[in-house]
Short mmCIF file of C-alpha atoms in Angstrom, two decimals:
data_model
loop_
_atom_site.label_atom_id
_atom_site.label_comp_id
_atom_site.label_asym_id
_atom_site.label_seq_id
_atom_site.Cartn_x
_atom_site.Cartn_y
_atom_site.Cartn_z
CA MET A 1 11.26 -43.34 -2.35
CA THR A 2 12.91 -40.21 -2.76
CA GLU A 3 16.04 -39.05 -0.38
CA GLU A 4 16.50 -36.24 1.46
CA ARG A 5 20.08 -35.09 2.02
CA GLY A 6 20.67 -31.97 5.00
CA GLY A 7 23.96 -29.73 3.22
CA ILE A 8 25.41 -26.15 4.15
CA SER A 9 23.67 -23.12 5.09
CA ARG A 10 24.25 -19.52 3.12
CA ARG A 11 24.11 -18.01 6.86
CA GLY A 12 25.96 -21.32 8.27
CA LEU A 13 28.50 -20.20 6.57
CA ILE A 14 28.95 -16.35 7.33
CA GLY A 15 29.02 -17.49 10.92
CA GLY A 16 24.88 -17.22 11.79
CA GLY A 17 23.00 -13.91 11.35
CA ALA A 18 23.11 -12.74 15.57
CA ALA A 19 26.87 -13.08 15.61
CA LEU A 20 27.11 -10.15 11.80
CA GLY A 21 24.73 -8.32 13.39
CA ILE A 22 26.72 -7.57 16.89
CA GLY A 23 29.63 -7.03 14.72
CA ALA A 24 28.48 -4.55 12.53
CA ALA A 25 26.40 -3.11 14.79
CA ALA A 26 29.85 -1.44 16.34
CA ALA A 27 30.42 -0.46 12.79
CA GLY A 28 27.71 2.13 12.42
CA PHE A 29 26.00 -0.20 9.83
CA GLY A 30 23.05 0.57 11.53
CA ALA A 31 21.98 3.91 10.81
CA GLY A 32 21.25 2.29 7.34
CA ARG A 33 17.96 0.93 8.33
CA ALA A 34 16.24 3.96 10.49
CA VAL A 35 14.52 4.91 6.48
CA ALA A 36 11.76 2.62 7.10
CA ASP A 37 8.92 4.23 7.79
CA ASP A 38 6.96 0.72 9.64
CA ALA A 39 9.03 -0.07 12.09
CA THR A 40 8.17 -3.87 11.61
CA SER A 41 10.41 -3.47 8.71
CA ALA A 42 13.42 -2.75 10.57
CA SER A 43 15.52 -5.89 10.61
CA ARG A 44 17.54 -7.78 12.89
CA ASP A 45 20.72 -7.91 11.05
CA PRO A 46 22.22 -4.61 9.92
CA GLU A 47 23.14 -6.01 6.60
CA ALA A 48 20.11 -7.46 5.80
CA TYR A 49 17.14 -5.37 4.89
CA SER A 50 13.82 -6.77 5.71
CA LEU A 51 11.01 -7.40 2.71
CA TYR A 52 8.03 -5.69 5.22
CA GLY A 53 6.66 -2.86 5.69
CA ALA A 54 4.15 0.01 4.80
CA HIS A 55 6.49 0.73 1.75
CA GLN A 56 8.33 -1.90 -1.03
CA PRO A 57 11.97 -1.66 0.06
CA GLY A 58 14.52 -0.14 -2.75
CA ILE A 59 12.58 2.70 -3.06
CA VAL A 60 14.11 5.35 -0.25
CA THR A 61 16.73 2.58 1.39
CA PRO A 62 19.90 3.87 0.70
CA VAL A 63 21.27 3.26 -2.47
CA GLN A 64 23.48 0.11 -2.99
CA ASP A 65 26.51 -0.55 -5.65
CA ARG A 66 24.97 -2.63 -7.82
CA LEU A 67 21.91 -3.00 -9.40
CA HIS A 68 20.40 -6.21 -11.14
CA PHE A 69 16.76 -5.20 -13.18
CA ALA A 70 13.92 -7.29 -15.08
CA ALA A 71 11.23 -7.31 -16.46
CA PHE A 72 8.69 -10.03 -17.74
CA ASP A 73 6.01 -11.08 -19.46
CA VAL A 74 3.58 -14.30 -18.12
CA THR A 75 2.74 -16.45 -19.54
CA THR A 76 -0.30 -17.82 -18.86
CA ASP A 77 -3.68 -16.54 -18.91
CA SER A 78 -4.41 -18.32 -15.32
CA ARG A 79 -5.33 -15.66 -12.93
CA ALA A 80 -5.05 -18.65 -10.12
CA ALA A 81 -1.14 -18.85 -11.21
CA LEU A 82 -0.24 -15.76 -11.34
CA VAL A 83 -1.70 -15.51 -7.60
CA ASP A 84 0.39 -18.68 -7.45
CA LEU A 85 3.45 -16.89 -8.44
CA LEU A 86 3.14 -14.08 -6.36
CA ARG A 87 3.08 -15.24 -3.68
CA ALA A 88 6.43 -17.91 -4.64
CA TRP A 89 8.12 -14.62 -5.11
CA THR A 90 6.55 -13.30 -1.95
CA ASP A 91 7.75 -15.87 -0.14
CA ALA A 92 11.35 -16.26 -1.38
CA ALA A 93 13.07 -11.66 -1.95
CA ALA A 94 11.39 -11.99 2.09
CA ARG A 95 13.89 -14.84 2.37
CA MET A 96 16.85 -13.88 -0.25
CA MET A 97 16.70 -10.38 1.49
CA HIS A 98 18.21 -12.10 5.09
CA GLY A 99 20.10 -14.05 3.19
CA GLU A 100 18.89 -17.47 2.66
CA GLY A 101 17.95 -19.58 0.23
CA ALA A 102 15.51 -18.87 -1.97
CA GLY A 103 13.93 -21.85 -0.74
CA PRO A 104 13.58 -23.48 2.02
CA ALA A 105 15.29 -26.34 1.60
CA GLY A 106 18.55 -24.37 0.49
CA PRO A 107 20.45 -25.57 -2.42
CA THR A 108 22.35 -28.36 -1.38
CA SER A 109 19.32 -30.25 0.74
CA GLY A 110 16.02 -31.40 -0.13
CA ASP A 111 15.21 -34.03 -2.63
CA TYR A 112 19.02 -35.69 -4.34
CA ASP A 113 16.43 -36.41 -6.58
CA ALA A 114 14.78 -33.24 -7.77
CA PRO A 115 16.45 -29.50 -8.27
CA PRO A 116 17.59 -27.83 -5.68
CA ASP A 117 15.89 -24.93 -4.41
CA ASP A 118 17.96 -22.69 -4.32
CA THR A 119 20.95 -22.51 -7.07
CA GLY A 120 24.00 -21.87 -4.75
CA GLU A 121 25.89 -18.60 -6.15
CA ALA A 122 25.64 -17.36 -2.92
CA ILE A 123 26.11 -19.99 -0.65
CA GLY A 124 28.82 -17.86 1.94
CA LEU A 125 27.56 -14.87 0.68
CA PRO A 126 26.01 -12.41 3.20
CA PRO A 127 23.00 -10.42 2.68
CA SER A 128 24.87 -7.52 1.14
CA ARG A 129 21.37 -5.12 1.81
CA LEU A 130 19.85 -6.85 -1.66
CA THR A 131 16.17 -5.66 -1.47
CA LEU A 132 13.73 -6.33 -4.23
CA THR A 133 10.78 -4.44 -5.12
CA PHE A 134 8.16 -5.96 -7.78
CA GLY A 135 5.70 -3.55 -10.59
CA PHE A 136 3.03 -3.77 -12.54
CA GLY A 137 3.47 -3.18 -16.60
CA ALA A 138 0.40 -1.44 -17.45
CA SER A 139 0.14 -4.19 -19.66
CA LEU A 140 -0.98 -6.82 -16.70
CA PHE A 141 -4.18 -5.05 -16.74
CA ASP A 142 -5.75 -6.47 -19.98
CA ASP A 143 -8.19 -9.26 -20.14
CA ARG A 144 -6.12 -11.83 -18.59
CA PHE A 145 -6.53 -11.93 -15.62
CA GLY A 146 -9.86 -9.68 -14.85
CA LEU A 147 -7.40 -6.51 -14.09
CA SER A 148 -8.70 -4.22 -16.41
CA GLY A 149 -10.71 -1.92 -14.11
CA ARG A 150 -7.77 -1.39 -12.04
CA ARG A 151 -5.74 0.16 -13.73
CA PRO A 152 -4.63 3.07 -12.38
CA ALA A 153 -4.75 6.01 -14.82
CA ALA A 154 -1.84 7.42 -14.01
CA LEU A 155 -0.31 4.23 -15.37
CA ALA A 156 -0.84 5.30 -18.51
CA PRO A 157 2.20 4.80 -21.51
CA LEU A 158 4.98 7.07 -21.69
CA PRO A 159 4.57 9.01 -25.52
CA HIS A 160 7.58 8.82 -27.70
CA PHE A 161 9.35 11.49 -26.82
CA PRO A 162 11.56 13.91 -29.07
CA GLY A 163 15.31 11.44 -29.82
CA ASP A 164 14.24 8.40 -28.94
CA ASN A 165 15.42 5.41 -30.45
CA LEU A 166 13.38 2.88 -28.30
CA GLN A 167 14.66 -0.77 -28.44
CA GLU A 168 11.24 -3.22 -28.21
CA GLU A 169 13.33 -5.56 -26.13
CA ARG A 170 14.24 -3.51 -23.93
CA SER A 171 11.66 -2.33 -22.92
CA ASN A 172 8.15 -3.06 -21.11
CA GLY A 173 7.03 -5.58 -19.90
CA ASP A 174 4.28 -7.34 -17.53
CA LEU A 175 6.57 -7.06 -14.75
CA CYS A 176 9.21 -6.06 -13.03
CA VAL A 177 11.99 -6.48 -10.27
CA GLN A 178 14.50 -4.09 -9.25
CA ALA A 179 17.15 -6.03 -7.20
CA CYS A 180 19.61 -3.28 -6.19
CA SER A 181 22.81 -5.04 -3.53
CA ASP A 182 26.24 -4.62 -2.79
CA ASP A 183 27.33 -7.09 -3.94
CA PRO A 184 27.02 -7.90 -7.98
CA GLN A 185 26.65 -11.89 -6.85
CA VAL A 186 23.55 -11.41 -4.69
CA ALA A 187 21.18 -9.54 -6.45
CA VAL A 188 22.34 -11.22 -9.99
CA HIS A 189 21.56 -14.69 -7.48
CA ALA A 190 18.17 -12.88 -6.92
CA ILE A 191 17.05 -12.15 -10.16
CA ARG A 192 18.19 -15.54 -11.35
CA ASN A 193 15.82 -17.39 -8.92
CA LEU A 194 12.94 -15.34 -9.00
CA ALA A 195 12.88 -16.24 -12.90
CA ARG A 196 13.72 -20.17 -11.76
CA ILE A 197 10.59 -20.70 -9.86
CA GLY A 198 8.29 -18.49 -12.08
CA PHE A 199 9.23 -21.04 -15.06
CA GLY A 200 6.22 -21.82 -16.81
CA THR A 201 4.49 -18.86 -15.39
CA VAL A 202 6.39 -15.91 -16.48
CA GLY A 203 9.42 -15.53 -18.95
CA MET A 204 12.43 -12.46 -18.75
CA ARG A 205 12.00 -9.81 -20.76
CA TRP A 206 14.95 -7.85 -21.14
CA SER A 207 17.90 -7.55 -18.12
CA GLN A 208 20.22 -4.66 -17.17
CA LEU A 209 23.22 -5.41 -14.90
CA GLY A 210 24.27 -1.53 -12.92
CA PHE A 211 27.14 -0.61 -11.58
CA GLY A 212 28.44 2.44 -9.29
CA ARG A 213 25.20 3.98 -8.37
CA THR A 214 24.27 7.17 -9.76
CA SER A 215 22.25 9.45 -6.86
CA THR A 216 21.89 9.03 -2.61
CA THR A 217 18.97 9.19 -1.41
CA THR A 218 19.50 9.85 1.98
CA ARG A 219 21.15 13.16 2.76
CA ASP A 220 24.85 11.21 4.12
CA GLU A 221 26.03 9.61 1.78
CA ALA A 222 28.44 11.56 -0.73
CA THR A 223 26.54 12.44 -4.69
CA PRO A 224 27.83 9.93 -6.96
CA ARG A 225 29.44 10.06 -10.81
CA ASN A 226 28.31 9.16 -13.19
CA LEU A 227 29.95 8.29 -17.17
CA PHE A 228 30.18 12.11 -18.18
CA GLY A 229 32.50 12.42 -14.73
CA PHE A 230 30.18 14.43 -12.81
CA LYS A 231 28.33 14.34 -10.14
CA ASP A 232 24.56 13.37 -10.02
CA GLY A 233 21.44 13.18 -8.27
CA THR A 234 22.84 16.54 -6.16
CA MET A 235 18.95 17.18 -5.77
CA ASN A 236 17.52 14.31 -5.26
CA VAL A 237 14.92 13.42 -3.18
CA LYS A 238 16.32 11.85 0.20
CA SER A 239 14.56 9.90 3.16
CA GLU A 240 14.77 12.70 5.22
CA ASP A 241 12.42 15.13 3.70
CA ARG A 242 8.81 13.45 4.83
CA GLU A 243 7.05 16.46 3.42
CA ALA A 244 8.87 15.90 -0.70
CA LEU A 245 7.78 12.40 -0.25
CA THR A 246 4.22 12.88 0.17
CA ASP A 247 3.84 15.30 -2.16
CA HIS A 248 6.50 13.40 -4.79
CA VAL A 249 6.51 9.85 -3.96
CA TRP A 250 5.21 7.76 -2.69
CA VAL A 251 0.55 8.09 -4.14
CA GLY A 252 -1.97 9.34 -1.89
CA ASP A 253 -5.01 7.88 -0.37
CA ASP A 254 -6.48 9.69 -3.10
CA THR A 255 -5.33 7.78 -6.41
CA ASP A 256 -7.94 6.44 -8.36
CA GLN A 257 -7.46 2.90 -6.92
CA ALA A 258 -7.41 2.09 -3.57
CA TRP A 259 -4.47 -0.49 -4.09
CA MET A 260 -1.78 1.93 -5.57
CA ALA A 261 -2.07 3.75 -2.04
CA GLY A 262 1.55 4.26 -0.32
CA GLY A 263 2.65 2.66 -3.53
CA SER A 264 4.38 4.85 -5.97
CA TYR A 265 5.41 5.22 -9.83
CA LEU A 266 8.57 3.19 -10.95
CA VAL A 267 9.84 5.53 -14.76
CA ALA A 268 13.03 2.75 -15.79
CA ARG A 269 15.16 4.31 -18.60
CA ARG A 270 17.82 2.68 -20.59
CA ILE A 271 20.00 5.70 -21.71
CA ASN A 272 22.58 5.79 -23.80
CA MET A 273 25.33 8.20 -23.59
CA THR A 274 28.42 9.36 -26.25
CA ILE A 275 30.82 8.60 -24.93
CA GLU A 276 33.71 8.45 -26.89
CA ILE A 277 32.23 11.96 -28.33
CA TRP A 278 31.24 13.45 -25.17
CA ASP A 279 35.77 12.70 -24.19
CA ARG A 280 36.60 14.85 -26.67
CA GLN A 281 34.97 18.31 -25.07
CA PRO A 282 36.69 21.22 -23.96
CA LEU A 283 36.42 21.27 -20.03
CA ARG A 284 34.68 24.74 -20.60
CA GLU A 285 31.53 23.12 -23.18
CA GLN A 286 30.95 20.24 -21.16
CA GLU A 287 30.66 22.49 -17.53
CA ARG A 288 28.44 24.59 -19.99
CA VAL A 289 25.91 22.14 -21.02
CA ILE A 290 25.86 20.39 -17.72
CA GLY A 291 25.87 23.82 -15.69
CA ARG A 292 28.04 23.03 -12.82
CA SER A 293 31.55 22.65 -12.51
CA LYS A 294 32.81 19.29 -12.82
CA ALA A 295 35.35 19.35 -9.91
CA GLU A 296 32.23 19.57 -6.80
CA GLY A 297 29.65 20.12 -8.62
CA ALA A 298 28.73 23.00 -8.06
CA PRO A 299 26.60 25.36 -9.78
CA LEU A 300 27.91 27.91 -12.37
CA SER A 301 26.57 30.22 -11.16
CA GLY A 302 28.43 30.49 -7.84
CA GLY A 303 28.58 29.12 -4.69
CA GLY A 304 28.41 25.42 -3.28
CA GLU A 305 26.41 21.91 -4.77
CA HIS A 306 24.27 21.66 -2.41
CA ASP A 307 23.39 25.68 -3.30
CA GLN A 308 20.74 26.60 -5.33
CA PRO A 309 21.76 27.74 -9.12
CA ASP A 310 20.44 31.04 -10.14
CA PHE A 311 19.43 31.29 -13.04
CA ALA A 312 19.46 35.36 -13.16
CA ARG A 313 22.85 35.60 -12.51
CA ALA A 314 24.65 36.98 -15.86
CA GLY A 315 28.63 36.87 -16.54
CA ARG A 316 30.84 40.15 -17.72
CA GLU A 317 29.43 40.16 -21.04
CA GLY A 318 25.44 40.06 -19.85
CA GLU A 319 25.69 36.12 -20.29
CA PRO A 320 23.87 33.63 -18.06
CA LEU A 321 26.42 31.81 -15.74
CA VAL A 322 24.70 28.80 -16.72
CA ASP A 323 23.72 28.35 -20.17
CA THR A 324 20.39 28.93 -20.99
CA GLY A 325 20.20 25.07 -22.43
CA ALA A 326 22.46 23.50 -19.44
CA HIS A 327 20.80 20.82 -18.07
CA VAL A 328 20.23 22.09 -14.85
CA ARG A 329 18.29 24.23 -15.79
CA ILE A 330 15.88 22.35 -17.74
CA ALA A 331 15.54 20.05 -15.71
CA HIS A 332 15.36 22.21 -11.70
CA PRO A 333 11.82 22.00 -10.14
CA ASP A 334 11.60 25.81 -11.01
CA HIS A 335 11.61 25.45 -14.02
CA ASN A 336 8.88 22.58 -14.09
CA GLY A 337 5.94 23.46 -11.87
CA GLY A 338 8.26 22.40 -8.84
CA VAL A 339 7.87 18.51 -9.54
CA ARG A 340 10.69 16.83 -7.54
CA MET A 341 11.65 13.22 -8.55
CA LEU A 342 13.59 10.10 -6.52
CA ARG A 343 16.32 8.31 -8.19
CA ARG A 344 18.35 5.75 -7.86
CA GLY A 345 19.38 4.85 -11.27
CA TYR A 346 22.81 2.92 -12.46
CA ASN A 347 26.13 2.74 -14.85
CA PHE A 348 26.02 1.02 -16.97
CA VAL A 349 28.96 -1.36 -19.81
CA ASP A 350 27.31 -3.84 -21.50
CA GLY A 351 30.50 -4.21 -23.73
CA SER A 352 31.43 -2.30 -27.09
CA THR A 353 29.00 -1.81 -29.80
CA GLU A 354 29.67 -3.21 -33.78
CA ILE A 355 31.11 0.30 -34.57
CA GLY A 356 34.36 -0.20 -31.75
CA ARG A 357 32.64 2.00 -29.23
CA MET A 358 31.11 1.66 -25.41
CA ASP A 359 28.23 0.56 -25.11
CA ALA A 360 27.11 2.48 -21.99
CA GLY A 361 25.36 5.09 -20.05
CA LEU A 362 23.07 5.33 -17.59
CA PHE A 363 19.80 3.04 -16.33
CA PHE A 364 17.27 6.01 -14.84
CA VAL A 365 16.10 5.33 -12.40
CA ALA A 366 13.10 7.48 -10.85
CA TYR A 367 9.91 6.38 -8.59
CA VAL A 368 7.03 9.77 -9.03
CA VAL A 369 3.58 10.28 -7.54
CA ASP A 370 2.34 10.46 -10.65
CA PRO A 371 4.36 10.22 -14.15
CA ARG A 372 2.02 12.22 -15.74
CA THR A 373 3.18 15.08 -13.56
CA HIS A 374 6.21 14.36 -12.28
CA PHE A 375 8.59 12.51 -15.18
CA VAL A 376 6.30 13.28 -19.12
CA PRO A 377 6.54 16.82 -18.67
CA VAL A 378 9.35 17.16 -17.47
CA GLN A 379 11.30 14.40 -20.25
CA MET A 380 10.00 16.44 -22.23
CA ARG A 381 11.65 19.59 -21.58
CA LEU A 382 14.40 17.55 -21.63
CA SER A 383 14.65 15.93 -25.03
CA THR A 384 14.00 19.34 -26.70
CA LEU A 385 15.97 21.64 -25.13
CA ASP A 386 18.09 19.84 -23.13
CA GLY A 387 22.01 20.71 -24.91
CA MET A 388 22.55 17.19 -23.27
CA GLN A 389 20.68 15.93 -25.05
CA GLU A 390 23.05 16.01 -28.46
CA TYR A 391 25.57 12.97 -26.55
CA VAL A 392 22.35 10.53 -25.93
CA GLN A 393 19.92 8.70 -26.42
CA HIS A 394 17.19 6.41 -24.98
CA THR A 395 17.18 3.06 -26.20
CA GLY A 396 14.97 1.32 -23.47
CA SER A 397 11.98 2.07 -21.51
CA GLY A 398 9.53 1.20 -19.26
CA LEU A 399 7.01 2.43 -16.57
CA PHE A 400 5.67 0.26 -13.92
CA ALA A 401 3.26 0.92 -10.54
CA ALA A 402 5.31 -0.31 -7.83
CA PRO A 403 2.61 -1.25 -5.03
CA PRO A 404 2.87 -0.93 -1.36
CA GLY A 405 4.94 -2.76 0.90
CA VAL A 406 3.84 -5.76 2.44
CA ARG A 407 3.04 -7.08 5.75
CA LYS A 408 3.94 -10.72 7.71
CA GLY A 409 0.80 -13.12 5.88
CA GLU A 410 0.62 -10.90 2.78
CA TYR A 411 2.28 -11.56 -0.59
CA VAL A 412 2.76 -8.56 -3.11
CA GLY A 413 0.25 -6.58 -4.76
CA GLN A 414 -2.39 -8.46 -3.06
CA HIS A 415 -4.83 -6.10 -2.82
CA LEU A 416 -4.78 -5.99 -6.03
CA PHE A 417 -6.40 -9.16 -6.26
CA GLY A 418 -8.95 -8.31 -4.32
CA ALA A 419 -7.76 -10.57 -0.83
#
């Protein structure tokens, strides 16, 4: 006979969702939920997002402060087991995004002779705007699960770019989960519990922690700075730019795989920065490489941060004010066929290297409508022409198909499996 044990709930310790919602709404948190395309995705808790909607959360959602990104390999050949996992992950994600335990019993309840269905480190913590975003890697579409005919053409493996020094142990994967939150412990708790639920079906291939967002997805957010000390993501696609989202982020109905309509493609790149060398460069050289002022983030051709650079404007000696190899010039949509990305990357510091330097950089995350047109050509130009390449090295990479959002009663990726 097993013994049922009662316990404390995570939400119980933070005073209940309704009370929190009333208080925080008065403080103006509600604006953060206005980005959802589907009215059903709005949560009554201003610190919580809903899993459900036309698109997955964590893409146009206002960028939170912390990241835990994880890629998994599927360790079973059973399609049914994979579907069961996606069902379980969907249920757990919906619960955790509302500040509840990963399972219905919670960390201190349930069968006293069985492991709890939640690990417990988030007890007492609010939802902290947690979002969980799921993706499928190209390797999932081999012959193990009957999906080989359902791989979108856009999910072709990324090419090798000049200067890449990719580590296989930090690249690719069958599945990925992006957990973003304002509390690092909430993000880690989410990934940890999804990994725990997946034991025997998936194994974690690699993961990355991030802090200090390096881009914004709404117009009312201030542009953050990366570890080079410069503002990053000034030209990012914003959630208010519905036309830009349609053109550059969301997969349309004309896709070759109908199950991806409403989804997007997630590109992840672990970019190490040689910050010790960068820190020894004069301010003039740093601004020449970036093409913007360090103080305001304004283009060196003049104007304010959000003014468009004038690439033709020359200085007194006839040289362009924005250097021909400046990052802002090479990456600008005008020089890349007009394509844009929705970026939501993070800084990272993973300790130090064997030669006593910081293992630090930018964990680049971008969502695009088609990586063949919106990432590969841009990255090829950057890797060959961008002056910043002297100070960075790409050490990890992944491309994943992020399916559209789920509705209540569905599971993530359900339409891929034909259900």
